[in-house]
mmCIF file of C-alpha atoms in Angstrom:
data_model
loop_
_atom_site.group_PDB
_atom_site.id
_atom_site.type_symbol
_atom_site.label_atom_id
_atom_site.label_comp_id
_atom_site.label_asym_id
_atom_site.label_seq_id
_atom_site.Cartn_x
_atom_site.Cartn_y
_atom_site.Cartn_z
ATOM 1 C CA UNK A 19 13.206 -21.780 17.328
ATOM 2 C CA UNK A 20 12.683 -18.148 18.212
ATOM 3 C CA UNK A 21 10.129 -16.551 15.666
ATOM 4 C CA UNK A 22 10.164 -13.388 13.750
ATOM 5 C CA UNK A 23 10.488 -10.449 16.236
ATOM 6 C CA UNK A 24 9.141 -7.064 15.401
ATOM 7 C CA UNK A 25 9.183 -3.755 17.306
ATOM 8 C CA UNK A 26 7.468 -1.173 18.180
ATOM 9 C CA UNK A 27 4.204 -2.880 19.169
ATOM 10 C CA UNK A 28 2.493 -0.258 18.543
ATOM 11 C CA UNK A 29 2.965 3.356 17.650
ATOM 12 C CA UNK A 30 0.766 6.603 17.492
ATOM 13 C CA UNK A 31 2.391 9.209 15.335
ATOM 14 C CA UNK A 32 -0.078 12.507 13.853
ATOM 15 C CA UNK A 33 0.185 13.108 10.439
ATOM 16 C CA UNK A 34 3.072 14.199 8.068
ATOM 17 C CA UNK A 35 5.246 12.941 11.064
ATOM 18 C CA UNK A 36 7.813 9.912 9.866
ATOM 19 C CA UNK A 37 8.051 6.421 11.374
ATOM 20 C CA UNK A 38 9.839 3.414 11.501
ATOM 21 C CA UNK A 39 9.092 -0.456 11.607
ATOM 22 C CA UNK A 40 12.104 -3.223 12.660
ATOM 23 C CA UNK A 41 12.095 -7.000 12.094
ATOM 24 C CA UNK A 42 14.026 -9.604 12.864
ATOM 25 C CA UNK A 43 13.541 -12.449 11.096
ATOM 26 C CA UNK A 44 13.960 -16.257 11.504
ATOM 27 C CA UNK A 45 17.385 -17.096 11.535
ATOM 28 C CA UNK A 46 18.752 -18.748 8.213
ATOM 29 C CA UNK A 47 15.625 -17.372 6.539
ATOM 30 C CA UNK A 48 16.606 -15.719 3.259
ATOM 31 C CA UNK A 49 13.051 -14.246 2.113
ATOM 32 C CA UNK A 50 11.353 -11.704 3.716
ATOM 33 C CA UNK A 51 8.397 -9.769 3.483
ATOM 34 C CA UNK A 52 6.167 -6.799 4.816
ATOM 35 C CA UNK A 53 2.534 -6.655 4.597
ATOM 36 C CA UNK A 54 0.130 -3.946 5.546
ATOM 37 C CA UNK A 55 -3.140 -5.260 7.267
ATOM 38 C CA UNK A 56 -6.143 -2.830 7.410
ATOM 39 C CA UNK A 57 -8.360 -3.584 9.744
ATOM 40 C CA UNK A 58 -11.393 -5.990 8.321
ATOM 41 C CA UNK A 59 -9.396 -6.881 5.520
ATOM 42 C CA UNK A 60 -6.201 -9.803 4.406
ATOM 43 C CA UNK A 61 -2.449 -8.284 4.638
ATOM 44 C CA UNK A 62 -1.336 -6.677 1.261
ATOM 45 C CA UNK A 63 2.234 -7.214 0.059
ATOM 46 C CA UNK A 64 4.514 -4.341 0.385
ATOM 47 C CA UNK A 65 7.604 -6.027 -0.240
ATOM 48 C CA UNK A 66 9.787 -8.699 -0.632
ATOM 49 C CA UNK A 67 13.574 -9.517 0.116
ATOM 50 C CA UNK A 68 15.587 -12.375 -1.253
ATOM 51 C CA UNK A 69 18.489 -11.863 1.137
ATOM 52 C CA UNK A 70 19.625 -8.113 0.545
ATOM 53 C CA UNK A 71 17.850 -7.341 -2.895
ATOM 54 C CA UNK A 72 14.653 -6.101 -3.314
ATOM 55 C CA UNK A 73 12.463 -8.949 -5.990
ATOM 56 C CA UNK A 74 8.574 -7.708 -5.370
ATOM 57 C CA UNK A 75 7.949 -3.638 -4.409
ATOM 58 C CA UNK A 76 5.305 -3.121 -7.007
ATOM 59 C CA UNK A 77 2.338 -2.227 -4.158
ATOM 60 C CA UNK A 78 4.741 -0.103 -2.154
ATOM 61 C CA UNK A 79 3.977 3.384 -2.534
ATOM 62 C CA UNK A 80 7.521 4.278 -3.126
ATOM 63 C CA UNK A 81 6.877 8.312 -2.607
ATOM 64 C CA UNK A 82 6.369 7.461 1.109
ATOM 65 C CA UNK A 83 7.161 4.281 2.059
ATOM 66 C CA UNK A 84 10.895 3.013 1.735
ATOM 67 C CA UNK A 85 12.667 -0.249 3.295
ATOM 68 C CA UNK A 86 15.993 -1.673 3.689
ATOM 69 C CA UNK A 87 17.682 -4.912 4.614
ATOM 70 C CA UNK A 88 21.440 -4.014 4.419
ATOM 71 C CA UNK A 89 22.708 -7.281 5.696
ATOM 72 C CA UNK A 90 20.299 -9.696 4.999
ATOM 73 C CA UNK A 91 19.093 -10.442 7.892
ATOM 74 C CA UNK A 92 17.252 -7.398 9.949
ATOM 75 C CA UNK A 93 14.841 -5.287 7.584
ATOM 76 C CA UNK A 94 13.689 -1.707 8.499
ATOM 77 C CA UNK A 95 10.266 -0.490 6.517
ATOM 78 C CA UNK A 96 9.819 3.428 7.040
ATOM 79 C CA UNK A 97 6.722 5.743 5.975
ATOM 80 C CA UNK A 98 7.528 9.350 5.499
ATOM 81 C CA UNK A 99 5.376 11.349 5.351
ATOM 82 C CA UNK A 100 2.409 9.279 7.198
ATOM 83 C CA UNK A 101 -1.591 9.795 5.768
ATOM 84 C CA UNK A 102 -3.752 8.922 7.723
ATOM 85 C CA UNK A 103 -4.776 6.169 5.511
ATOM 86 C CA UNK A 104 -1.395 4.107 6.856
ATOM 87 C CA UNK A 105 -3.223 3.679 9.924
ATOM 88 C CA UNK A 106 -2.934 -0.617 10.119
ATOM 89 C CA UNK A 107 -0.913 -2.697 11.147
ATOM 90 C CA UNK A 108 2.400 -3.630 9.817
ATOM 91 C CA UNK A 109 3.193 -7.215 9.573
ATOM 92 C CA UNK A 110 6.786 -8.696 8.677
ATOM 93 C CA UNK A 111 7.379 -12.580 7.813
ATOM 94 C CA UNK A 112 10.174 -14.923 6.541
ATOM 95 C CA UNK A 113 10.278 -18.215 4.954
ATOM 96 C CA UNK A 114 12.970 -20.086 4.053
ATOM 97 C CA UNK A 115 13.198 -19.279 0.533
ATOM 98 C CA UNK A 116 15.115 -21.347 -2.739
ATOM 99 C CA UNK A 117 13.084 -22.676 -5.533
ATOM 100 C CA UNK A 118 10.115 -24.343 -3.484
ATOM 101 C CA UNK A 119 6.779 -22.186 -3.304
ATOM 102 C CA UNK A 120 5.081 -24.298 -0.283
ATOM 103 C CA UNK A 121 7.548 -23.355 2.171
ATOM 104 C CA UNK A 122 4.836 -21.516 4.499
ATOM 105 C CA UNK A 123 5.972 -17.810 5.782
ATOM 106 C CA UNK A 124 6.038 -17.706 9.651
ATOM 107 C CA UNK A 125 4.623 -13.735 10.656
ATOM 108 C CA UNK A 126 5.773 -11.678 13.365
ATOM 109 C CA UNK A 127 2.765 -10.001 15.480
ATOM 110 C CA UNK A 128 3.052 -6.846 13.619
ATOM 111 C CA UNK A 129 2.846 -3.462 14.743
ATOM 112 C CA UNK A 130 -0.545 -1.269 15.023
ATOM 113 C CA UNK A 131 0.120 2.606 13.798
ATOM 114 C CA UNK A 132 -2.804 4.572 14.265
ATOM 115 C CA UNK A 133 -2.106 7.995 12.368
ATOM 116 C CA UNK A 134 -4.015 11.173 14.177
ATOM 117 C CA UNK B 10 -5.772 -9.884 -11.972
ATOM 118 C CA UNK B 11 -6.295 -11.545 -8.847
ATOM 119 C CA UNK B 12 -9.796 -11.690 -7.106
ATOM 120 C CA UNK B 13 -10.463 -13.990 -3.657
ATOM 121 C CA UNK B 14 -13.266 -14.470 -2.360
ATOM 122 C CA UNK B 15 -14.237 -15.490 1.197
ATOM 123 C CA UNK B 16 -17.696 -15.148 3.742
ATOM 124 C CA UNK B 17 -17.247 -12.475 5.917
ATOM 125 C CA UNK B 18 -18.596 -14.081 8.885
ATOM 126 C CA UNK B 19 -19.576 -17.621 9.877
ATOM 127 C CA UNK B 20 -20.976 -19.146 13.329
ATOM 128 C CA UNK B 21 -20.508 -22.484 14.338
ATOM 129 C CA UNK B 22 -21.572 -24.204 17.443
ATOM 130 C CA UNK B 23 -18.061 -25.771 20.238
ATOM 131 C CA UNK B 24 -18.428 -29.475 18.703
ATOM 132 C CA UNK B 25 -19.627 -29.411 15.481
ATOM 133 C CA UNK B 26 -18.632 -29.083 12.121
ATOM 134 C CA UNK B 27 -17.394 -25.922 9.874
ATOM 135 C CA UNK B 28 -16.584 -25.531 6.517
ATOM 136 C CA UNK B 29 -15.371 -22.127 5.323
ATOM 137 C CA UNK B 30 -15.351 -21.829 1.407
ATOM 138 C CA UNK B 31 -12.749 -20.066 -0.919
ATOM 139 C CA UNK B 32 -13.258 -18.772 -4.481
ATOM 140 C CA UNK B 33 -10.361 -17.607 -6.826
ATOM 141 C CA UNK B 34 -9.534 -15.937 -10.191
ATOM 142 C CA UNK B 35 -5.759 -16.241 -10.493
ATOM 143 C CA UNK B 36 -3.352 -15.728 -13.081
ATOM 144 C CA UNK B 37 -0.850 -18.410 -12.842
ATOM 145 C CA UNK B 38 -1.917 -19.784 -9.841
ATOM 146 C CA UNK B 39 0.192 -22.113 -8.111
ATOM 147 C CA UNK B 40 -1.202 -22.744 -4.985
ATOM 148 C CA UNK B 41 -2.920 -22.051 -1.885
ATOM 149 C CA UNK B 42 -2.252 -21.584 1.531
ATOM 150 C CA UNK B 43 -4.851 -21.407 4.735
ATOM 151 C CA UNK B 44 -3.893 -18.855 8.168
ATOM 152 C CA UNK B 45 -5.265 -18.729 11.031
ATOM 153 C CA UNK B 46 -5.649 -15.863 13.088
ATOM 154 C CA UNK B 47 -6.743 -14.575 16.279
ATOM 155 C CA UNK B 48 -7.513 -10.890 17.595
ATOM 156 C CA UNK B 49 -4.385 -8.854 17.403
ATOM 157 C CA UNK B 50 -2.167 -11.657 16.601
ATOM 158 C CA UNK B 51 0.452 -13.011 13.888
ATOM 159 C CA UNK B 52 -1.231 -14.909 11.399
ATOM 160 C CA UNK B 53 -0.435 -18.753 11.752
ATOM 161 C CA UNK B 54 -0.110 -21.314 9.289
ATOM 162 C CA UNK B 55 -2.772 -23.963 8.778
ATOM 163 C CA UNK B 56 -2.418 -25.742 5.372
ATOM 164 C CA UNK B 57 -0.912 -25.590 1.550
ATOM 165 C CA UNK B 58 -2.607 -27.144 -1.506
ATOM 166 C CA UNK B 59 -0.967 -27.099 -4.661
ATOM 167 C CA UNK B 60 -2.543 -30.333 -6.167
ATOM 168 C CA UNK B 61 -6.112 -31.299 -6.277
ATOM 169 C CA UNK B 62 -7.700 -33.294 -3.402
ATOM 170 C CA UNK B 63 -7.628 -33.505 0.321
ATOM 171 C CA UNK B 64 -5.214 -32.880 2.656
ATOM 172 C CA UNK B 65 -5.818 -33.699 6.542
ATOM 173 C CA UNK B 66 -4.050 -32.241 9.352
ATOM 174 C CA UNK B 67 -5.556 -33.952 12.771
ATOM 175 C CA UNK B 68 -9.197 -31.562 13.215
ATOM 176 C CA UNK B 69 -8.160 -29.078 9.934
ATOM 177 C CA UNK B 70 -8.596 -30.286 6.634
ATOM 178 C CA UNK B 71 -8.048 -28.290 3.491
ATOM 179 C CA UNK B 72 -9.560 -29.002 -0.271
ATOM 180 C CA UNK B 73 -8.355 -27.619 -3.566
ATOM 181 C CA UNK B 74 -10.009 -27.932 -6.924
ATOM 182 C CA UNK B 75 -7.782 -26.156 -9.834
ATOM 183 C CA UNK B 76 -10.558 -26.459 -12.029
ATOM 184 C CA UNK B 77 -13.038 -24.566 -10.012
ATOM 185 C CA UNK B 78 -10.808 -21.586 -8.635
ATOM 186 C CA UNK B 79 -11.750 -23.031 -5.360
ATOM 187 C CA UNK B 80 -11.079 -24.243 -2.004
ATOM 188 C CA UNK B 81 -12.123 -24.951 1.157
ATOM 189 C CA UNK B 82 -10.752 -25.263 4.988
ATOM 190 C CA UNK B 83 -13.098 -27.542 7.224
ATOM 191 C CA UNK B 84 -12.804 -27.629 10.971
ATOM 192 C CA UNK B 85 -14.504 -30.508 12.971
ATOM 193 C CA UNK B 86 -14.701 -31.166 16.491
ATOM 194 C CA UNK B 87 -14.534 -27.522 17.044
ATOM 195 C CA UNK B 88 -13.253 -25.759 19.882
ATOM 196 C CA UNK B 89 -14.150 -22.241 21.684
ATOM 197 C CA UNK B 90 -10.275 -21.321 21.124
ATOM 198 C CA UNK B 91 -11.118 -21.861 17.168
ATOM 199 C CA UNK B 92 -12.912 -18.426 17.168
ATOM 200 C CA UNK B 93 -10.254 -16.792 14.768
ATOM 201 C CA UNK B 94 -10.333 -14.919 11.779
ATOM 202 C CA UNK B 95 -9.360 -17.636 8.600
ATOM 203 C CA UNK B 96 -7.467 -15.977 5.697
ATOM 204 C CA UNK B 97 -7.012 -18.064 2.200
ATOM 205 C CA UNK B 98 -4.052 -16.940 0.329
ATOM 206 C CA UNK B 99 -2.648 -18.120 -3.186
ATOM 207 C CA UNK B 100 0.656 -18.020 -4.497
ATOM 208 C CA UNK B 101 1.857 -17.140 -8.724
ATOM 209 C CA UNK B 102 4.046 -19.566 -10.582
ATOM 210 C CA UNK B 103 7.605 -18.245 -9.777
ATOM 211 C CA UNK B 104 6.460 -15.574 -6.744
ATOM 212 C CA UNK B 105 6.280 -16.619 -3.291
ATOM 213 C CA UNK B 106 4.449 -13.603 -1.879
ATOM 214 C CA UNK B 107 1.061 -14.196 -0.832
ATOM 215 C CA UNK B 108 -1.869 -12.430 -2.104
ATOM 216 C CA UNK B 109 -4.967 -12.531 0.603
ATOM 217 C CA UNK B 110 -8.082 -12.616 0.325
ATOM 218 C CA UNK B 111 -10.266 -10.500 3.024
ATOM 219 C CA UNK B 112 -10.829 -13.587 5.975
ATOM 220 C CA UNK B 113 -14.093 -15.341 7.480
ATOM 221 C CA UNK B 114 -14.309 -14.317 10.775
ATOM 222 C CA UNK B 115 -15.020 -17.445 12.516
ATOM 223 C CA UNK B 116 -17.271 -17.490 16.004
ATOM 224 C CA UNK B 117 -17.933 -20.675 18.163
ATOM 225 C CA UNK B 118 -20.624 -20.686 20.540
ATOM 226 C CA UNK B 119 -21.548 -22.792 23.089
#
């Protein structure tokens, strides 16, 4: 099966400028989810989709950082305005969601922003 | 509160033996999940423990102990390609996002 697709690869943007992350995610997956990975350390939940609603956004800094997954099934995360602390790299995953929690979430390779 | 707990860094010789340790503090834990991954890739999925005990997966193993707020991931026979970073990540009753902890950067020598 084709895994969760994410673009850009990478992106350099300076500061104050706006940006925007796309993911695709496993087909027939209902949850998904962004992280933020800064270098040297775990990813950190930003948030989490059950289909089109939102049910986890408590770590995303809401004054910059907004996402959307109109349909379901594509999610866009964008930061606006960027700090120079968003410099990581943005990782988006699925799973297959319901009531099981051991359902393991597959990750797309992310993308690295570096904010100058 | 949440607080996990992993080495920074290990080093293992190709061949041998590794076990890589994970301590946690988690409200309404459920259970916990091992990643693997490498240098400027996706993070891949290893193991998930949700009851006490052993579970083997060909050269990975993964413990849990409920109890003790603590697990760990053991690698044998390993392999240069198992130079990867190793991230342990637990779960909350009725939440399936994953809360990391900060990885063991794993390096096999010859």
């Amino acid at each position: 099966e084709a895994g969760v697709a994410q673009s850009p690869r990478y992106k350099i943007i300076e500061k104050r400028q706006s940006v925007a992350f796309w993911c695709n995610p496993i087909s027939g997956h209902a949850t998904l989810y962004w992280y933020q990975q800064i270098l040297g350390q775990g990813p950190k939940l930003l948030i989490q989709f059950q289909n089109n609603g939102v049910v986890d956004d408590s770590q995303l800094p809401k004054d910059r950082f907004s996402a959307e997954r109109l349909k379901g099934v594509d999610s866009t995360l964008k930061i606006q305005p960027a700090k120079l602390e968003d410099s990581a790299v943005y990782l988006c995953a699925s799973s297959l969601g319901g009531r099981i929690n051991n359902q393991p979430q597959h990750f797309g390779d992310g993308t690295r922003l570096s904010i100058l | 509160g949440q607080n996990i707990d992993q080495p920074t860094e290990m080093t293992a010789t190709e061949g041998a033996i590794v076990q890589i340790n994970c301590t946690y503090q988690t409200s309404g834990f459920n259970g916990l999940f091992w990643y693997q991954q490498h240098a400027g890739e996706a993070p891949t999925f290893l193991s998930y423990n949700v009851l006490d005990g052993l579970e083997e997966k060909g050269r990975f193993s993964s413990f849990l102990s409920r109890s003790k707020g603590y697990s760990y991931l053991l690698l044998k026979e390993l392999q240069m390609k198992d130079s990867a970073s190793y991230l342990c990540a637990v779960t909350r009753t009725g939440r399936r996002a994953l809360t990391f902890g900060s990885g063991t950067r794993l390096q096999v020598q010859p």
